[in-house]
Short mmCIF file of C-alpha atoms and ligand atoms in Angstrom, two decimals:
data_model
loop_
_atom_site.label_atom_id
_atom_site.label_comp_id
_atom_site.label_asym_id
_atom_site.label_seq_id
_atom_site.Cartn_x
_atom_site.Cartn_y
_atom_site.Cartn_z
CA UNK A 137 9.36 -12.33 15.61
CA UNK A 138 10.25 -14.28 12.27
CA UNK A 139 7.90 -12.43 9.62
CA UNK A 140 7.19 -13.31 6.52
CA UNK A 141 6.93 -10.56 3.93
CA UNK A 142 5.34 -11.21 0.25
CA UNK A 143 5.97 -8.61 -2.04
CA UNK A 144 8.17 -7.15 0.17
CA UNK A 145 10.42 -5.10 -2.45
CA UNK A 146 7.64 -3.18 -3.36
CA UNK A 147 6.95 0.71 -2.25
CA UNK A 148 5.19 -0.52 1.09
CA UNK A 149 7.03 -3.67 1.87
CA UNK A 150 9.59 -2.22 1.52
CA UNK A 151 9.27 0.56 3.91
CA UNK A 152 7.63 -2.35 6.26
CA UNK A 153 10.32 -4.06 5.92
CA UNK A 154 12.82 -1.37 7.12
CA UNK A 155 10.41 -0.62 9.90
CA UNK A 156 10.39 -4.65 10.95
CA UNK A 157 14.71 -4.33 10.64
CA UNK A 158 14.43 -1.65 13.11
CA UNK A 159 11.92 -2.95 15.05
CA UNK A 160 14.39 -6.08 15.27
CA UNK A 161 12.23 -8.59 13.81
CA UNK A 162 13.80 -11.29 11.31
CA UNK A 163 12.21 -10.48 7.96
CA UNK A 164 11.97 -13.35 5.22
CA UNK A 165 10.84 -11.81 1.73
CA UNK A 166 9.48 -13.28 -1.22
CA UNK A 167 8.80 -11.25 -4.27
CA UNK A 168 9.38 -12.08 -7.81
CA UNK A 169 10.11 -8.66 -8.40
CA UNK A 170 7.54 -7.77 -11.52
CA UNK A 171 7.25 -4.51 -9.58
CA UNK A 172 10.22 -4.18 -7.75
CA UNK A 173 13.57 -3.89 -7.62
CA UNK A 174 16.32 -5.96 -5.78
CA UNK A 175 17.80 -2.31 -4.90
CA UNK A 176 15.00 -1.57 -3.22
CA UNK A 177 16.03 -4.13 -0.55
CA UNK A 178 19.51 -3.72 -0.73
CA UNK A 179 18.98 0.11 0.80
CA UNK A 180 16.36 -1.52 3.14
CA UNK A 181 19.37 -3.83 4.97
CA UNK A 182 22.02 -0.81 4.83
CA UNK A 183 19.42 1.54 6.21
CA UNK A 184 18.57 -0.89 9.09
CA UNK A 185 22.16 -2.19 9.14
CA UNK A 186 20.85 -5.63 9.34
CA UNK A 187 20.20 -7.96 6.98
CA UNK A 188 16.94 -10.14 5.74
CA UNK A 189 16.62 -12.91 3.97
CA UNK A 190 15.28 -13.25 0.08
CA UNK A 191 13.49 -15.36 -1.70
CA UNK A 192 12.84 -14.36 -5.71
CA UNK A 193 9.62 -16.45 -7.58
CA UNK A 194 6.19 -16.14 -7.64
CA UNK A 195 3.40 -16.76 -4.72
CA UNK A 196 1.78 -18.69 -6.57
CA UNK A 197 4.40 -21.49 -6.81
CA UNK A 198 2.93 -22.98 -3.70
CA UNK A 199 6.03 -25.56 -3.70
CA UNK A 200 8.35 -23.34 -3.00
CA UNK A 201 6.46 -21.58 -0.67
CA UNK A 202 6.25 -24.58 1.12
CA UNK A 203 10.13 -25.07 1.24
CA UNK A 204 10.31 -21.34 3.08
CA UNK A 205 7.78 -22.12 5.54
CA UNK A 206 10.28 -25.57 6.04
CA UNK A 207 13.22 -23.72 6.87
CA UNK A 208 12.05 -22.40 10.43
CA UNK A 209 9.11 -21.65 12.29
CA UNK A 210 6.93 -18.01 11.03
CA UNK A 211 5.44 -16.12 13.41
CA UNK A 212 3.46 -13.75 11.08
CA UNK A 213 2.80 -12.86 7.25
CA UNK A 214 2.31 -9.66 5.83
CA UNK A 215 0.73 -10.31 2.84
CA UNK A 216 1.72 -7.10 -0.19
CA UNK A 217 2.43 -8.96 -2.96
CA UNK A 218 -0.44 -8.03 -5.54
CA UNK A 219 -1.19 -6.28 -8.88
CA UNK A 220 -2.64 -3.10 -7.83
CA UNK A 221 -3.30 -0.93 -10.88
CA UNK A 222 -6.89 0.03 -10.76
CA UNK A 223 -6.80 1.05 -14.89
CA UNK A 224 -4.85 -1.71 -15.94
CA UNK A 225 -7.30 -4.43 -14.11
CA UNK A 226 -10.16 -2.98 -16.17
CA UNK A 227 -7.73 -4.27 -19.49
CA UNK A 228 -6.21 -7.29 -17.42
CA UNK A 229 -9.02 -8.76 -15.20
CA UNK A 230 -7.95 -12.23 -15.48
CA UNK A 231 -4.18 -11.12 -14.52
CA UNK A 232 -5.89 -9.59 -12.05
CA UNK A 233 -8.17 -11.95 -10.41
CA UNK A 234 -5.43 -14.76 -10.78
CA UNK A 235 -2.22 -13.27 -9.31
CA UNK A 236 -4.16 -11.72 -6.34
CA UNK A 237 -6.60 -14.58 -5.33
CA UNK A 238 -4.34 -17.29 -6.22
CA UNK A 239 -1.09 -15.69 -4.43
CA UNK A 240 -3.71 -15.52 -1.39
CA UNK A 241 -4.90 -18.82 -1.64
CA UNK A 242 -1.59 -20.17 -2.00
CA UNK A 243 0.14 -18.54 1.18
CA UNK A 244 -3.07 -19.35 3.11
CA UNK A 245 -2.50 -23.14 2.09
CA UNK A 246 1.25 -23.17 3.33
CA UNK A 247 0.06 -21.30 6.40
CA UNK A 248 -2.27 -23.92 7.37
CA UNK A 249 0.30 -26.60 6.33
CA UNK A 250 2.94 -25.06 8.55
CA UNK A 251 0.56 -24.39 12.00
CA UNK A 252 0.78 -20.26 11.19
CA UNK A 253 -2.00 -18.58 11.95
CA UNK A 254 -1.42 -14.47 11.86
CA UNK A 255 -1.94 -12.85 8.79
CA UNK A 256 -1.66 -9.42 8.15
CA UNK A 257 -3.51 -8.32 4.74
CA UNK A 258 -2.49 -5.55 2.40
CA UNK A 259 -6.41 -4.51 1.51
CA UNK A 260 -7.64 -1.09 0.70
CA UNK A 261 -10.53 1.73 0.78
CA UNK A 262 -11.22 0.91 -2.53
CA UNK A 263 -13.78 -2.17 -0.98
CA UNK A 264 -16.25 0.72 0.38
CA UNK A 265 -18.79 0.76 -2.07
CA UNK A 266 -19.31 4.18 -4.11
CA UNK A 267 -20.91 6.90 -1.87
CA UNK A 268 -20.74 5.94 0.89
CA UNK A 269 -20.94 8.46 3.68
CA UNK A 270 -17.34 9.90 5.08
CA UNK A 271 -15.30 9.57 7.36
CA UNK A 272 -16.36 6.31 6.07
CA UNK A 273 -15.81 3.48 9.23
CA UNK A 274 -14.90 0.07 8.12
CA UNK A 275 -18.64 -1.69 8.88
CA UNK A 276 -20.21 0.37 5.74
CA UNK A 277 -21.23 -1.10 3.12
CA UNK A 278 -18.66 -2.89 0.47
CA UNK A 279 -18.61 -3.28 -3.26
CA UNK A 280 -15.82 -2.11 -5.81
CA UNK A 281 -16.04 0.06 -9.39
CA UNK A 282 -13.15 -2.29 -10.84
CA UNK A 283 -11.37 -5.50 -11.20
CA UNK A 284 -8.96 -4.43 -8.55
CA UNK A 285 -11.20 -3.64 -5.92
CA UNK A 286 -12.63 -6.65 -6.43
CA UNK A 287 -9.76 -8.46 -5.83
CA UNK A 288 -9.15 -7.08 -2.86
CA UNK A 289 -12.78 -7.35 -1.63
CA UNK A 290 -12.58 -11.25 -2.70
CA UNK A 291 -9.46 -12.03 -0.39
CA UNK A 292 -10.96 -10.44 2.36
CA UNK A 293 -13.59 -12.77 2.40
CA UNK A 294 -11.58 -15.38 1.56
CA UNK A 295 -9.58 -14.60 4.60
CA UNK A 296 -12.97 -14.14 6.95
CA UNK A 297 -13.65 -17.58 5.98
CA UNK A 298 -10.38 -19.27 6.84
CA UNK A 299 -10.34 -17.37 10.21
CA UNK A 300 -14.04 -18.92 10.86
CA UNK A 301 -13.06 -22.14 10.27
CA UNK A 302 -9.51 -22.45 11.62
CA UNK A 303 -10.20 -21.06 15.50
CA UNK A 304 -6.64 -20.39 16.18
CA UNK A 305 -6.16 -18.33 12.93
CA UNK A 306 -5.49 -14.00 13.58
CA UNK A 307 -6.20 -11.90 10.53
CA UNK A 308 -5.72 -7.83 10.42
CA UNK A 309 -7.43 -6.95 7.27
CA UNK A 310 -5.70 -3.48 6.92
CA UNK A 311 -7.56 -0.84 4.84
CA UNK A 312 -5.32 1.92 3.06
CA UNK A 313 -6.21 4.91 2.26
CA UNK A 314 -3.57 6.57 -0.19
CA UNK A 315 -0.31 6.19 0.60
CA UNK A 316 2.39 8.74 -0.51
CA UNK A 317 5.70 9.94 0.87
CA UNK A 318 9.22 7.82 1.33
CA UNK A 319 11.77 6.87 3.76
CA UNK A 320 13.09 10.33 5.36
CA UNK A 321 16.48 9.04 4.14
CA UNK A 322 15.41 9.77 0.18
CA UNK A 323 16.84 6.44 -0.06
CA UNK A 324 13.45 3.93 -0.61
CA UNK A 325 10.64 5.87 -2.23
CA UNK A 326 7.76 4.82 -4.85
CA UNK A 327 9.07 3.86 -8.39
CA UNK A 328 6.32 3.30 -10.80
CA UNK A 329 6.56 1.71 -14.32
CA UNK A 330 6.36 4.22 -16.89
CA UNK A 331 3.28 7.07 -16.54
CA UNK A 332 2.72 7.48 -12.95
CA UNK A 333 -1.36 6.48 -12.38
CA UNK A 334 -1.65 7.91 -8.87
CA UNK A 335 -1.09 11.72 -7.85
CA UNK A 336 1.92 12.23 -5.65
CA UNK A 337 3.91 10.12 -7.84
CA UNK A 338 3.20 12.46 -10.83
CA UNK A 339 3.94 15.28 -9.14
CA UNK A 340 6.82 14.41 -8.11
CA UNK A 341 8.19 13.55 -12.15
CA UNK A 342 6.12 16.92 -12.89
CA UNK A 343 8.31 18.99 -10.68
CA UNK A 344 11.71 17.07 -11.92
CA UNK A 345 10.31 18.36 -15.52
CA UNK A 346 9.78 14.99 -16.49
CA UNK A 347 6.06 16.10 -17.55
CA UNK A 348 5.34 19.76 -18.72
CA UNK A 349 2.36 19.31 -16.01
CA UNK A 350 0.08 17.51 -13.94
CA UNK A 351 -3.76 16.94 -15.10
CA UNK A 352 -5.88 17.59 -12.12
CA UNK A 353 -9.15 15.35 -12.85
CA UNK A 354 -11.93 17.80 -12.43
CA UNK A 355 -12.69 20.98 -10.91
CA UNK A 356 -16.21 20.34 -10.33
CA UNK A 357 -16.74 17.76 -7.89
CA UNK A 358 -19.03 18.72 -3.94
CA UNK A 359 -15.28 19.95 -2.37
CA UNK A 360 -14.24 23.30 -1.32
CA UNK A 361 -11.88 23.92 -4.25
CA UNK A 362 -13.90 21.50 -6.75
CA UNK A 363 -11.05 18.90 -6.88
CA UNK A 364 -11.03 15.53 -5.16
CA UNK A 365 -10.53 14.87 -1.89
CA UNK A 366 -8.49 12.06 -0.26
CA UNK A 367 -6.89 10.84 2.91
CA UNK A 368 -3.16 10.66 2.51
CA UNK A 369 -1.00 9.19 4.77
CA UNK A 370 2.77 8.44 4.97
CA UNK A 371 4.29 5.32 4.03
CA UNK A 372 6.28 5.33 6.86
CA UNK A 373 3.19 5.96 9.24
CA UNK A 374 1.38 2.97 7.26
CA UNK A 375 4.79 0.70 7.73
CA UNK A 376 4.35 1.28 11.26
CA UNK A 377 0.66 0.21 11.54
CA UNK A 378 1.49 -3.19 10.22
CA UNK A 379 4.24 -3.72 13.02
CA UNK A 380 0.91 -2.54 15.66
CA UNK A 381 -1.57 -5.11 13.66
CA UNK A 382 1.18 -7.45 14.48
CA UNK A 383 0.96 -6.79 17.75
CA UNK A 384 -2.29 -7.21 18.20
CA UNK A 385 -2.76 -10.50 16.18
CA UNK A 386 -0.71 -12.16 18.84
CA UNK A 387 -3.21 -11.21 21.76
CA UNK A 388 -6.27 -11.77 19.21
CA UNK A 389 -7.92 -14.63 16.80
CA UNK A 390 -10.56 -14.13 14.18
CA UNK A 391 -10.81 -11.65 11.65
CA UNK A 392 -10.94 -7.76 11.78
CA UNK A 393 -10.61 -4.84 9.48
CA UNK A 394 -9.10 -1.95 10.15
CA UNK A 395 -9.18 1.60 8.44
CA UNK A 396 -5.06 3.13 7.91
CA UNK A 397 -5.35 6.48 7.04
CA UNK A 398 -5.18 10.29 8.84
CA UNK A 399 -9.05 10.79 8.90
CA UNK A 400 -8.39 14.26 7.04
CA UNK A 401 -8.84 14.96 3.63
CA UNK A 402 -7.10 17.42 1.24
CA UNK A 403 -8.19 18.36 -2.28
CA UNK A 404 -5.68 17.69 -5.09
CA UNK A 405 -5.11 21.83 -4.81
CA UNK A 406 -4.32 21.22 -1.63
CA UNK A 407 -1.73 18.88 -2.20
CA UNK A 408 -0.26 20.82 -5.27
CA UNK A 409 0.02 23.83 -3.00
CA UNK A 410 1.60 21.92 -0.06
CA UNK A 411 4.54 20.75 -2.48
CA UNK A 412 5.17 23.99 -3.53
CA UNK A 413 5.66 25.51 -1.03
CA UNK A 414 7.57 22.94 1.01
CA UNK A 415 10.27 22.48 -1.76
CA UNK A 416 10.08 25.52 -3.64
CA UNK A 417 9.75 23.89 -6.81
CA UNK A 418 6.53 24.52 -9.22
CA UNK A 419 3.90 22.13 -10.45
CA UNK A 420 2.26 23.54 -13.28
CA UNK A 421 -1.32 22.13 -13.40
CA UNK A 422 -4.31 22.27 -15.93
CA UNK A 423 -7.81 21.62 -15.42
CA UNK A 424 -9.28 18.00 -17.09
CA UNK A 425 -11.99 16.21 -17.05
CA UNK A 426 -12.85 13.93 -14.39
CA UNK A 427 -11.56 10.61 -14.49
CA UNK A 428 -13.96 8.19 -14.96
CA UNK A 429 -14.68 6.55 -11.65
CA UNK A 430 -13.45 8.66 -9.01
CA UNK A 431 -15.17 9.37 -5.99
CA UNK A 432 -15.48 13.05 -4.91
CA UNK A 433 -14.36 12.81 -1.22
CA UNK A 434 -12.49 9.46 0.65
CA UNK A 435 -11.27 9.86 3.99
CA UNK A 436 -11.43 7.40 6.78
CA UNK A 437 -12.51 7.08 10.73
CA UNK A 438 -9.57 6.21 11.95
CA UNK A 439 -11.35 5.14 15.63
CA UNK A 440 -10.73 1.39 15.13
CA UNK A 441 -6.97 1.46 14.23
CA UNK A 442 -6.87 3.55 17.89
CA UNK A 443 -8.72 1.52 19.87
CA UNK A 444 -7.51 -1.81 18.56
CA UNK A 445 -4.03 -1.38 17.26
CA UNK A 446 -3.26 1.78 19.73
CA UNK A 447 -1.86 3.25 16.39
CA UNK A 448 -2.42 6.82 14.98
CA UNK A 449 -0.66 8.77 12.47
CA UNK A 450 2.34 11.34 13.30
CA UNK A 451 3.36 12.48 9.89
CA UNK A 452 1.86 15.68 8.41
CA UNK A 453 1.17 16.13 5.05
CA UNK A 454 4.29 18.13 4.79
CA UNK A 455 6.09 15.79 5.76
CA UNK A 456 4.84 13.50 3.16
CA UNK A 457 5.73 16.27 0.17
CA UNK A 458 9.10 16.62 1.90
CA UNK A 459 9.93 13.29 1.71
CA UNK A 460 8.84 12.34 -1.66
CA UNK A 461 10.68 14.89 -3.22
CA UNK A 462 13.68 14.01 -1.41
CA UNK A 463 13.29 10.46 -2.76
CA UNK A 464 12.75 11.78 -6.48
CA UNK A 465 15.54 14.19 -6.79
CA UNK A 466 17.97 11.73 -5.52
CA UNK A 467 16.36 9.31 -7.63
CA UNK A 468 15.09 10.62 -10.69
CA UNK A 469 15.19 7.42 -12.43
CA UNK A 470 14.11 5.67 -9.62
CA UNK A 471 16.25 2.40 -8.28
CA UNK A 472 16.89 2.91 -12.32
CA UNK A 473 16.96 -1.02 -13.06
CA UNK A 474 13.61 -2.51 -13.57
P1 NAD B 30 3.94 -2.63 -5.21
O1 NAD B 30 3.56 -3.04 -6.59
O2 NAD B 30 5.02 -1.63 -5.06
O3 NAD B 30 4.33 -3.91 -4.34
C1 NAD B 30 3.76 -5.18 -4.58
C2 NAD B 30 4.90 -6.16 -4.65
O4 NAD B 30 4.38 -7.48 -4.86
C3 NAD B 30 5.85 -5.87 -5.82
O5 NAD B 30 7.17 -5.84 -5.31
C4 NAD B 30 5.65 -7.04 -6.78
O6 NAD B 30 6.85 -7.38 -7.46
C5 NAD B 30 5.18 -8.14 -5.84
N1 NAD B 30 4.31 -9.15 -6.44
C6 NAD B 30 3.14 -8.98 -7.10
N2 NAD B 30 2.62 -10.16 -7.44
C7 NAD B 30 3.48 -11.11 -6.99
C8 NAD B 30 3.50 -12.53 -7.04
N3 NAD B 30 2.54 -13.25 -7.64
N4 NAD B 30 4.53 -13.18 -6.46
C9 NAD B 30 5.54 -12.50 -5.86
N5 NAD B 30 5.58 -11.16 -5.79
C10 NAD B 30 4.56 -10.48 -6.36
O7 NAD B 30 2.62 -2.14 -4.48
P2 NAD B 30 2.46 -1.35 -3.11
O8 NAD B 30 2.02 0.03 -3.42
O9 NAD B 30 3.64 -1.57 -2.25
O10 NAD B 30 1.20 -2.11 -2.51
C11 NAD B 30 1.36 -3.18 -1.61
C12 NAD B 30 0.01 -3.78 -1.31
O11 NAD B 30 -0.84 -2.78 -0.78
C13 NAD B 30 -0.72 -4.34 -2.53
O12 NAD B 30 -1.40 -5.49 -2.15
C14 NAD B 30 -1.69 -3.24 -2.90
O13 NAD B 30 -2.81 -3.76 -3.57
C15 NAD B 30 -2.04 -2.71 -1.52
N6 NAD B 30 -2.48 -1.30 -1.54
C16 NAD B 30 -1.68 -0.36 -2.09
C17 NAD B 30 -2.09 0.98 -2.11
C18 NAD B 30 -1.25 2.04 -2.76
O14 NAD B 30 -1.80 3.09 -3.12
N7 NAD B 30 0.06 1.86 -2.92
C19 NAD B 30 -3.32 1.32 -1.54
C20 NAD B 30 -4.11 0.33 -0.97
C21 NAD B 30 -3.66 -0.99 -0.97
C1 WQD B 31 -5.83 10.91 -5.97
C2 WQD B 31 -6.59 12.18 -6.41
C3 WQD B 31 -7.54 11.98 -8.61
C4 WQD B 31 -3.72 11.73 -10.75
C5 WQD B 31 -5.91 4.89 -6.02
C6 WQD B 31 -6.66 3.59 -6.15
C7 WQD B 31 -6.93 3.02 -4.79
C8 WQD B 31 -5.66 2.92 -3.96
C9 WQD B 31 -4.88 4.19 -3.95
C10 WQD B 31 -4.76 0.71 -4.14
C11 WQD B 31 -7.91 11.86 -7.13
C12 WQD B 31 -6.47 13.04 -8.59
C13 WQD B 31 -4.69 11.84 -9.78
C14 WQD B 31 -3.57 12.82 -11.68
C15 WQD B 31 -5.33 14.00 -10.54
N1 WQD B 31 -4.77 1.93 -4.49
N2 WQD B 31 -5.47 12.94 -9.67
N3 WQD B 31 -4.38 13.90 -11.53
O1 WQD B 31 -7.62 7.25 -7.16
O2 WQD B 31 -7.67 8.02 -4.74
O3 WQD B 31 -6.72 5.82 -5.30
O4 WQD B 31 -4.70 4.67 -5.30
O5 WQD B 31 -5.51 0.10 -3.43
O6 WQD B 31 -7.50 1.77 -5.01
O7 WQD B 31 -7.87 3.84 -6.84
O8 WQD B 31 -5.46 7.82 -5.93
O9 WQD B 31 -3.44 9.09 -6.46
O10 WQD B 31 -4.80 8.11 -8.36
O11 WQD B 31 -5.70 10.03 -7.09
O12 WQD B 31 -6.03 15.01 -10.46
O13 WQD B 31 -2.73 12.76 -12.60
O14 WQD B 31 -5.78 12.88 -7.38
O15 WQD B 31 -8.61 12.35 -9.43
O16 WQD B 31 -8.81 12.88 -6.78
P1 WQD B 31 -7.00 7.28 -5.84
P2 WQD B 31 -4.77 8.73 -7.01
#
């Protein structure tokens, strides 16, 4: 298939990308590369040993969207490209609300324009709304603590509404839980901006002695060991879901979400401990206060991404602390250019 891929340089395009490659698709990117590098894709093509094709500016620029969709016909998007920091769209909502609606509304435009009608969606457990009981299946109830969530929650209905009123139209709405890990190469791997936000990713800089040591937030949530609990699942297990929601958007119109995680949960002790002892390496830790607006426990049924999509995870979560501190010590700066 020809498959469109916004925001593909980023840490999950780019490993769906590399999947696609392999997979033998023909992959078209755009990504203006606020939160990416061009490295990032380079890797991608010498990994696959095939090449894609690139297109640098913003989603938003519905123009030259257009010309893209003009050069031949697209099977399928994959829609990444987004802002996704959940503190920074607390600061930021109107950066928020504007690059991730309007880069939706724009691709769905050219879609429509063009005849395309599957649409794979980058969404995300953040839309369940606060306690809601786990493993939490994807008809519970929805509603977000933050600008992001919101976002994501917004498009999603956006999308339900295009797919009701254009017949033909196939939409996967996938739901992440929290992705970690990297390419087994060590080659492609997550490269935040600055102070890592999210766990794995700060592990991984606390073990390379970046940081003296990782904050876990709170020891005194309803777990086993007091920390949080979370679904993690590999990058390169998610990548592979989107090439089975592709799949089944050719077979299938309307609009359905689906939950992409392992359906087990491990407390951030857990996941500390697991690194440890699968690289040998330390992560000093002390005890904080919680962060304002976490949920105790997340984890997902994972019963509708088997039915539908025939798709289930095969990566431990060794394998994920394996592989994404093989991707940091080869890369301690990262791709080292943004
Ligand atoms: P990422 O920031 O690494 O990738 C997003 C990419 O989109 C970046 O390469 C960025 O440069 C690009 N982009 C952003 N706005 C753009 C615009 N207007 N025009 C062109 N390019 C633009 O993020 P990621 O972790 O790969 O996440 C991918 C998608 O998955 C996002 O939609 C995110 O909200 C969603 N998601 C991520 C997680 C996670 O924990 N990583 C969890 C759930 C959902
Ligand atoms: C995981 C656990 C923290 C950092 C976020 C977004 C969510 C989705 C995925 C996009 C929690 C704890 C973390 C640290 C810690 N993104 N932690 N010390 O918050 O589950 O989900 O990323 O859609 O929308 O909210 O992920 O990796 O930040 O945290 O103790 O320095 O690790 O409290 O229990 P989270 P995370």
């Amino acid at each position: 298939m020809r498959v469109l891929v916004t925001g593909g340089a980023g840490y999950v395009g780019s490993h769906t990308c590399l999947a696609l490659l392999r997979g033998g698709h023909e992959v078209i990117v755009v990504d203006d590369l606020r939160n990416a590098s061009i490295e990032a894709l380079k890797r991608v093509q010498r990994l696959a040993g095939r090449a894609l094709t690139f297109h640098q500016f913003d989603m938003r620029d519905g123009e030259r969207l257009d010309k893209v969709f003009a050069e031949g016909p697209i099977d399928c998007a994959i829609h990444f490209a987004a802002l996704k920091a959940v503190g920074e769209s607390v600061e930021k909502p109107l950066e928020y609300y504007e690059n991730n609606l309007l880069s939706t509304l724009t691709l769905c435009r050219s879609m429509l324009r063009f005849g395309v009608s599957r649409l794979i969606f980058s969404s995300s457990a953040t839309v369940y709304a606060p306690l809601s009981p786990m493993p939490v299946d994807e008809d519970a109830p929805l509603g977000c603590a933050n600008p992001y969530g919101w976002t994501k929650l917004m498009c999603e209905q956006i999308l339900r509404d295009v797919a009701h009123a254009n017949p033909s139209f196939s939409c996967v709405l996938l739901r992440y839980f929290n992705p970690i890990g990297a390419d087994s190469s060590g080659e492609i791997g997550e490269d935040p901006n600055g102070v890592p936000n999210n766990l794995m990713p700060f592990i991984t800089q606390v073990a390379l002695e970046k940081f003296k040591q990782l904050q876990v937030y709170g020891d005194d949530y309803d777990t086993l060991d007091g920390t949080g609990v979370r679904d993690y699942i590999h990058v390169s297990d998610l990548a592979r879901g989107h090439l089975a929601a592709m799949d089944y958007a050719m077979g299938h119109t309307g609009c359905v979400a689906i939950n992409l995680g392992t359906g087990r949960g491990y407390s951030v002790l857990d996941i500390i401990q697991a690194f440890e002892s699968v690289n040998g390496v330390q992560v000093p830790y002390v005890i904080g206060p919680r962060r304002p607006g976490d949920m105790a426990i997340v984890y997902a049924n994972t019963q509708r991404a088997r039915e539908l999509l025939g798709w289930e995870t095969e990566l431990n979560i060794e394998d994920m602390c394996r592989d994404a501190w093989r991707w940091q010590k080869r890369n301690p700066a990262g791709y080292g250019d943004k």
